[in-house]
mmCIF file of C-alpha atoms in Angstrom:
data_model
loop_
_atom_site.group_PDB
_atom_site.id
_atom_site.type_symbol
_atom_site.label_atom_id
_atom_site.label_comp_id
_atom_site.label_asym_id
_atom_site.label_seq_id
_atom_site.Cartn_x
_atom_site.Cartn_y
_atom_site.Cartn_z
ATOM 1 C CA UNK A 28 30.895 -14.062 49.262
ATOM 2 C CA UNK A 29 32.738 -14.797 52.522
ATOM 3 C CA UNK A 30 33.616 -18.323 51.382
ATOM 4 C CA UNK A 31 31.796 -19.970 54.279
ATOM 5 C CA UNK A 32 29.902 -22.541 52.174
ATOM 6 C CA UNK A 33 31.359 -24.954 49.633
ATOM 7 C CA UNK A 34 30.660 -25.185 45.910
ATOM 8 C CA UNK A 35 28.268 -28.110 45.361
ATOM 9 C CA UNK A 36 28.794 -28.444 41.593
ATOM 10 C CA UNK A 37 30.808 -31.647 42.014
ATOM 11 C CA UNK A 38 28.178 -33.286 44.199
ATOM 12 C CA UNK A 39 25.225 -32.177 42.081
ATOM 13 C CA UNK A 40 26.974 -33.242 38.864
ATOM 14 C CA UNK A 41 27.154 -36.856 40.063
ATOM 15 C CA UNK A 42 23.696 -36.865 41.663
ATOM 16 C CA UNK A 43 21.106 -38.975 39.871
ATOM 17 C CA UNK A 44 18.304 -36.825 41.248
ATOM 18 C CA UNK A 45 19.476 -33.556 39.674
ATOM 19 C CA UNK A 46 17.611 -34.070 36.397
ATOM 20 C CA UNK A 47 14.314 -34.428 38.248
ATOM 21 C CA UNK A 48 14.604 -31.131 40.127
ATOM 22 C CA UNK A 49 12.699 -28.017 39.125
ATOM 23 C CA UNK A 50 15.291 -25.685 37.526
ATOM 24 C CA UNK A 51 14.563 -22.984 40.128
ATOM 25 C CA UNK A 52 15.731 -25.300 42.938
ATOM 26 C CA UNK A 53 19.220 -25.145 41.439
ATOM 27 C CA UNK A 54 19.256 -21.705 39.811
ATOM 28 C CA UNK A 55 18.207 -19.808 42.958
ATOM 29 C CA UNK A 56 20.962 -21.551 44.929
ATOM 30 C CA UNK A 57 23.706 -20.253 42.654
ATOM 31 C CA UNK A 58 26.269 -17.606 43.459
ATOM 32 C CA UNK A 59 28.411 -16.291 40.587
ATOM 33 C CA UNK A 60 27.391 -19.293 38.512
ATOM 34 C CA UNK A 61 28.335 -21.892 41.140
ATOM 35 C CA UNK A 62 25.810 -24.026 43.032
ATOM 36 C CA UNK A 63 26.143 -23.041 46.690
ATOM 37 C CA UNK A 64 22.772 -24.351 47.876
ATOM 38 C CA UNK A 65 19.994 -26.698 46.759
ATOM 39 C CA UNK A 66 16.476 -25.301 47.162
ATOM 40 C CA UNK A 67 14.089 -27.477 49.133
ATOM 41 C CA UNK A 68 11.427 -25.000 50.344
ATOM 42 C CA UNK A 69 10.042 -22.487 47.837
ATOM 43 C CA UNK A 70 7.828 -19.706 49.169
ATOM 44 C CA UNK A 71 6.216 -17.853 46.259
ATOM 45 C CA UNK A 72 3.958 -14.828 46.608
ATOM 46 C CA UNK A 73 1.081 -15.062 44.149
ATOM 47 C CA UNK A 74 -0.937 -12.152 42.807
ATOM 48 C CA UNK A 75 -4.334 -13.246 44.127
ATOM 49 C CA UNK A 76 -7.683 -11.528 43.728
ATOM 50 C CA UNK A 77 -11.275 -11.829 44.907
ATOM 51 C CA UNK A 78 -13.610 -12.813 42.088
ATOM 52 C CA UNK A 79 -16.680 -11.768 44.085
ATOM 53 C CA UNK A 80 -15.299 -8.264 44.663
ATOM 54 C CA UNK A 81 -14.596 -7.965 40.933
ATOM 55 C CA UNK A 82 -18.256 -8.757 40.200
ATOM 56 C CA UNK A 83 -19.402 -6.189 42.782
ATOM 57 C CA UNK A 84 -17.310 -3.532 41.035
ATOM 58 C CA UNK A 85 -18.635 -4.466 37.600
ATOM 59 C CA UNK A 86 -15.373 -6.101 36.535
ATOM 60 C CA UNK A 87 -15.031 -9.464 34.811
ATOM 61 C CA UNK A 88 -13.430 -11.912 37.284
ATOM 62 C CA UNK A 89 -12.164 -13.964 34.342
ATOM 63 C CA UNK A 90 -10.080 -10.982 33.201
ATOM 64 C CA UNK A 91 -7.656 -9.929 35.985
ATOM 65 C CA UNK A 92 -5.252 -7.067 35.179
ATOM 66 C CA UNK A 93 -2.403 -7.806 32.777
ATOM 67 C CA UNK A 94 -0.650 -4.429 32.746
ATOM 68 C CA UNK A 95 0.366 -1.857 35.364
ATOM 69 C CA UNK A 96 -2.170 0.532 33.875
ATOM 70 C CA UNK A 97 -4.956 -2.033 34.207
ATOM 71 C CA UNK A 98 -3.907 -2.875 37.760
ATOM 72 C CA UNK A 99 -3.952 0.792 38.792
ATOM 73 C CA UNK A 100 -7.331 1.407 37.139
ATOM 74 C CA UNK A 101 -8.900 -1.712 38.652
ATOM 75 C CA UNK A 102 -7.419 -0.978 42.090
ATOM 76 C CA UNK A 103 -9.206 2.398 42.082
ATOM 77 C CA UNK A 104 -12.473 0.847 40.935
ATOM 78 C CA UNK A 105 -12.267 -1.949 43.522
ATOM 79 C CA UNK A 106 -11.504 0.317 46.496
ATOM 80 C CA UNK A 107 -14.346 0.829 48.974
ATOM 81 C CA UNK A 108 -14.281 3.926 51.216
ATOM 82 C CA UNK A 109 -16.536 5.232 53.971
ATOM 83 C CA UNK A 110 -18.128 8.693 54.067
ATOM 84 C CA UNK A 111 -14.923 10.222 55.446
ATOM 85 C CA UNK A 112 -12.824 8.791 52.603
ATOM 86 C CA UNK A 113 -11.164 6.126 54.762
ATOM 87 C CA UNK A 114 -10.493 2.896 52.870
ATOM 88 C CA UNK A 115 -12.582 0.066 54.301
ATOM 89 C CA UNK A 116 -11.672 -2.415 51.590
ATOM 90 C CA UNK A 117 -8.493 -2.007 49.610
ATOM 91 C CA UNK A 118 -8.274 -2.219 45.853
ATOM 92 C CA UNK A 119 -4.656 -3.396 46.057
ATOM 93 C CA UNK A 120 -2.481 -4.151 49.082
ATOM 94 C CA UNK A 121 0.515 -1.810 49.411
ATOM 95 C CA UNK A 122 2.376 -2.202 52.725
ATOM 96 C CA UNK A 123 3.154 0.897 54.782
ATOM 97 C CA UNK A 124 5.957 -0.835 56.727
ATOM 98 C CA UNK A 125 8.276 -3.516 55.361
ATOM 99 C CA UNK A 126 11.574 -5.084 56.346
ATOM 100 C CA UNK A 127 12.256 -6.079 52.750
ATOM 101 C CA UNK A 128 11.050 -5.176 49.261
ATOM 102 C CA UNK A 129 9.192 -8.347 48.269
ATOM 103 C CA UNK A 130 6.076 -6.330 47.360
ATOM 104 C CA UNK A 131 8.006 -3.794 45.276
ATOM 105 C CA UNK A 132 10.750 -6.034 43.883
ATOM 106 C CA UNK A 133 8.486 -7.887 41.400
ATOM 107 C CA UNK A 134 7.506 -4.575 39.814
ATOM 108 C CA UNK A 135 11.152 -3.538 39.600
ATOM 109 C CA UNK A 136 11.963 -6.839 37.906
ATOM 110 C CA UNK A 137 8.931 -6.607 35.595
ATOM 111 C CA UNK A 138 10.358 -3.286 34.463
ATOM 112 C CA UNK A 139 13.763 -4.811 33.670
ATOM 113 C CA UNK A 140 15.703 -3.931 36.858
ATOM 114 C CA UNK A 141 18.137 -6.616 38.035
ATOM 115 C CA UNK A 142 18.136 -5.384 41.708
ATOM 116 C CA UNK A 143 21.586 -6.951 42.171
ATOM 117 C CA UNK A 144 23.254 -8.626 39.174
ATOM 118 C CA UNK A 145 23.977 -12.234 40.277
ATOM 119 C CA UNK A 146 27.242 -12.422 38.322
ATOM 120 C CA UNK A 147 28.773 -8.947 38.526
ATOM 121 C CA UNK A 148 27.113 -7.968 41.856
ATOM 122 C CA UNK A 149 26.377 -4.575 40.315
ATOM 123 C CA UNK A 150 23.594 -2.904 42.310
ATOM 124 C CA UNK A 151 20.638 -1.827 40.186
ATOM 125 C CA UNK A 152 18.122 -0.825 42.858
ATOM 126 C CA UNK A 153 18.620 2.876 42.080
ATOM 127 C CA UNK A 154 18.612 2.458 38.302
ATOM 128 C CA UNK A 155 15.946 4.063 36.065
ATOM 129 C CA UNK A 156 13.826 0.888 35.764
ATOM 130 C CA UNK A 157 13.739 0.320 39.543
ATOM 131 C CA UNK A 158 13.000 3.980 40.281
ATOM 132 C CA UNK A 159 10.172 4.066 37.731
ATOM 133 C CA UNK A 160 8.581 1.036 39.426
ATOM 134 C CA UNK A 161 8.879 2.657 42.860
ATOM 135 C CA UNK A 162 7.382 5.903 41.591
ATOM 136 C CA UNK A 163 4.492 3.985 40.003
ATOM 137 C CA UNK A 164 3.691 2.265 43.292
ATOM 138 C CA UNK A 165 3.973 5.543 45.247
ATOM 139 C CA UNK A 166 1.572 7.198 42.801
ATOM 140 C CA UNK A 167 -0.881 4.328 43.213
ATOM 141 C CA UNK A 168 -0.607 4.467 46.997
ATOM 142 C CA UNK A 169 -1.293 8.196 46.899
ATOM 143 C CA UNK A 170 -4.613 7.492 45.184
ATOM 144 C CA UNK A 171 -5.770 6.025 48.508
ATOM 145 C CA UNK A 172 -6.433 2.484 47.299
ATOM 146 C CA UNK A 173 -4.841 0.541 50.183
ATOM 147 C CA UNK A 174 -5.168 -0.067 53.910
ATOM 148 C CA UNK A 175 -1.888 0.546 55.805
ATOM 149 C CA UNK A 176 -0.337 -2.661 57.126
ATOM 150 C CA UNK A 177 3.012 -4.008 58.246
ATOM 151 C CA UNK A 178 4.844 -6.823 56.488
ATOM 152 C CA UNK A 179 6.684 -7.421 59.770
ATOM 153 C CA UNK A 180 3.540 -8.880 61.310
ATOM 154 C CA UNK A 181 2.224 -10.082 57.936
ATOM 155 C CA UNK A 182 -1.082 -8.428 58.773
ATOM 156 C CA UNK A 183 -2.181 -8.470 55.120
ATOM 157 C CA UNK A 184 -5.711 -7.057 54.570
ATOM 158 C CA UNK A 185 -6.428 -9.611 51.816
ATOM 159 C CA UNK A 186 -6.139 -12.453 54.316
ATOM 160 C CA UNK A 187 -8.939 -10.848 56.358
ATOM 161 C CA UNK A 188 -11.195 -10.291 53.366
ATOM 162 C CA UNK A 189 -10.380 -6.559 53.380
ATOM 163 C CA UNK A 190 -8.707 -6.294 49.986
ATOM 164 C CA UNK A 191 -9.476 -7.191 46.370
ATOM 165 C CA UNK A 192 -5.928 -7.798 45.008
ATOM 166 C CA UNK A 193 -2.758 -8.713 46.836
ATOM 167 C CA UNK A 194 0.586 -10.508 46.700
ATOM 168 C CA UNK A 195 0.164 -13.413 49.111
ATOM 169 C CA UNK A 196 2.282 -16.401 50.083
ATOM 170 C CA UNK A 197 0.900 -19.722 48.880
ATOM 171 C CA UNK A 198 0.891 -21.150 52.433
ATOM 172 C CA UNK A 199 -1.276 -18.251 53.654
ATOM 173 C CA UNK A 200 -3.775 -18.737 50.843
ATOM 174 C CA UNK A 201 -3.996 -22.437 51.742
ATOM 175 C CA UNK A 202 -4.621 -21.569 55.403
ATOM 176 C CA UNK A 203 -7.178 -18.922 54.432
ATOM 177 C CA UNK A 204 -9.215 -21.418 52.372
ATOM 178 C CA UNK A 205 -8.875 -24.135 55.003
ATOM 179 C CA UNK A 206 -10.351 -21.771 57.614
ATOM 180 C CA UNK A 207 -13.133 -20.672 55.254
ATOM 181 C CA UNK A 208 -13.731 -23.305 52.504
ATOM 182 C CA UNK A 209 -16.303 -21.179 50.673
ATOM 183 C CA UNK A 210 -13.478 -18.840 49.632
ATOM 184 C CA UNK A 211 -12.068 -21.493 47.308
ATOM 185 C CA UNK A 212 -14.438 -20.467 44.526
ATOM 186 C CA UNK A 213 -13.995 -16.770 45.263
ATOM 187 C CA UNK A 214 -10.204 -16.478 44.995
ATOM 188 C CA UNK A 215 -8.514 -16.223 41.614
ATOM 189 C CA UNK A 216 -4.864 -16.056 40.635
ATOM 190 C CA UNK A 217 -3.287 -13.759 38.087
ATOM 191 C CA UNK A 218 -0.745 -15.161 35.636
ATOM 192 C CA UNK A 219 2.812 -14.199 36.579
ATOM 193 C CA UNK A 220 2.738 -10.470 35.655
ATOM 194 C CA UNK A 221 5.042 -8.987 33.037
ATOM 195 C CA UNK A 222 6.029 -5.644 31.553
ATOM 196 C CA UNK A 223 9.525 -5.681 30.069
ATOM 197 C CA UNK A 224 9.827 -9.185 31.501
ATOM 198 C CA UNK A 225 8.012 -11.355 34.044
ATOM 199 C CA UNK A 226 8.283 -10.540 37.733
ATOM 200 C CA UNK A 227 7.167 -12.224 40.950
ATOM 201 C CA UNK A 228 8.697 -12.936 44.338
ATOM 202 C CA UNK A 229 9.725 -16.470 45.264
ATOM 203 C CA UNK A 230 11.778 -16.974 48.383
ATOM 204 C CA UNK A 231 13.699 -20.235 48.703
ATOM 205 C CA UNK A 232 15.226 -22.013 51.676
ATOM 206 C CA UNK A 233 18.307 -23.883 50.550
ATOM 207 C CA UNK A 234 20.543 -26.618 51.911
ATOM 208 C CA UNK A 235 24.271 -25.856 51.876
ATOM 209 C CA UNK A 236 27.432 -27.360 53.342
ATOM 210 C CA UNK A 237 29.703 -25.237 55.488
ATOM 211 C CA UNK A 238 33.357 -25.070 54.524
ATOM 212 C CA UNK A 239 34.333 -25.727 58.165
ATOM 213 C CA UNK A 240 32.300 -28.957 58.266
ATOM 214 C CA UNK A 241 34.322 -32.078 59.114
ATOM 215 C CA UNK A 242 31.586 -34.285 57.650
ATOM 216 C CA UNK A 243 30.993 -32.891 54.177
ATOM 217 C CA UNK A 244 30.320 -36.292 52.563
ATOM 218 C CA UNK A 245 27.746 -37.147 55.242
ATOM 219 C CA UNK A 246 26.212 -33.685 54.857
ATOM 220 C CA UNK A 247 25.732 -34.304 51.134
ATOM 221 C CA UNK A 248 24.102 -37.681 51.820
ATOM 222 C CA UNK A 249 21.725 -35.863 54.160
ATOM 223 C CA UNK A 250 20.884 -33.378 51.381
ATOM 224 C CA UNK A 251 20.213 -36.265 48.984
ATOM 225 C CA UNK A 252 17.885 -37.800 51.569
ATOM 226 C CA UNK A 253 16.006 -34.558 52.215
ATOM 227 C CA UNK A 254 15.654 -33.991 48.451
ATOM 228 C CA UNK A 255 14.463 -37.538 47.732
ATOM 229 C CA UNK A 256 11.077 -37.966 46.072
ATOM 230 C CA UNK A 257 9.611 -39.739 49.107
ATOM 231 C CA UNK A 258 10.768 -37.167 51.661
ATOM 232 C CA UNK A 259 9.679 -34.281 49.452
ATOM 233 C CA UNK A 260 6.153 -35.664 49.224
ATOM 234 C CA UNK A 261 6.108 -36.380 52.953
ATOM 235 C CA UNK A 262 6.923 -32.694 53.616
ATOM 236 C CA UNK A 263 4.097 -31.616 51.350
ATOM 237 C CA UNK A 264 1.580 -33.871 53.125
ATOM 238 C CA UNK A 265 2.742 -32.849 56.605
ATOM 239 C CA UNK A 266 3.459 -29.139 56.131
ATOM 240 C CA UNK A 267 2.219 -28.084 52.689
ATOM 241 C CA UNK A 268 5.749 -27.432 51.390
ATOM 242 C CA UNK A 269 5.597 -27.452 47.592
ATOM 243 C CA UNK A 270 7.556 -30.378 46.055
ATOM 244 C CA UNK A 271 10.280 -29.301 43.623
ATOM 245 C CA UNK A 272 10.707 -32.529 41.655
ATOM 246 C CA UNK A 273 9.336 -32.719 38.108
ATOM 247 C CA UNK A 274 8.110 -36.270 38.706
ATOM 248 C CA UNK A 275 5.819 -34.970 41.486
ATOM 249 C CA UNK A 276 4.311 -32.062 39.541
ATOM 250 C CA UNK A 277 1.306 -33.934 38.078
ATOM 251 C CA UNK A 278 0.528 -35.522 41.449
ATOM 252 C CA UNK A 279 0.692 -32.068 43.053
ATOM 253 C CA UNK A 280 -1.411 -30.343 40.370
ATOM 254 C CA UNK A 281 -4.116 -33.029 40.431
ATOM 255 C CA UNK A 282 -4.909 -32.184 44.076
ATOM 256 C CA UNK A 283 -5.960 -28.602 43.225
ATOM 257 C CA UNK A 284 -5.457 -27.908 39.487
ATOM 258 C CA UNK A 285 -5.978 -24.125 39.280
ATOM 259 C CA UNK A 286 -4.152 -23.157 42.474
ATOM 260 C CA UNK A 287 -1.291 -25.639 42.287
ATOM 261 C CA UNK A 288 -0.583 -25.005 38.605
ATOM 262 C CA UNK A 289 -0.260 -21.303 39.399
ATOM 263 C CA UNK A 290 2.034 -22.033 42.360
ATOM 264 C CA UNK A 291 4.424 -23.924 40.077
ATOM 265 C CA UNK A 292 4.340 -21.105 37.519
ATOM 266 C CA UNK A 293 5.314 -18.562 40.186
ATOM 267 C CA UNK A 294 8.097 -20.832 41.460
ATOM 268 C CA UNK A 295 9.453 -21.220 37.917
ATOM 269 C CA UNK A 296 9.340 -17.500 37.097
ATOM 270 C CA UNK A 297 9.699 -15.876 40.521
#
């Protein structure tokens, strides 16, 4: 909006690698229809659940919730409380402190809210669809189905085994299973949820070129290098960063079919 980064349409239009990129890597870097950044590091939050906790509660782990009503009902059934009524294992993680709305935003979007329209910049966070989503989550929280936690410290109960359903970053799920391999068979992933439309959170780090740069051509060559197939796969092997080239999708999925297929679905629809 301040004009500090340049429009990359001209560069991307001539780039042979553009057709191999996941659409989200371009679409989420757009501002008012112009490509201002190329996404190289997606960070989706998946709706994950514990299959073993579902079984304990008499729920079918092969049938995770598909609607808000089902999610609310299952969250109540999955919640474990002590004699005083304190939640010892949450049915669904709802943060008590957050610096952003990544937990609430998907529900707003599922309900048809735009949050901020990417073309007109019209703010929709106080519109009827967004408010209804917020009120739904408040009502669910008031049923005492969650353990208070702060998004600031990312102290998510699910990651400690203290919750049945949560929205969790893919990197944290990977680390969780690496630390405790037996969890691999116990963690399931919901399809990208929908109501009016689909909704999930997917952050994206993008590469842009500053308008003040005296080396814009060299900067673009650097972006091409970083986005190359070889470097993208190297980043996945070294750091677990999900590759965003179509030609790498099968290779990525084959490593962990259920989990990695879901990651790509959340990146595409988040």
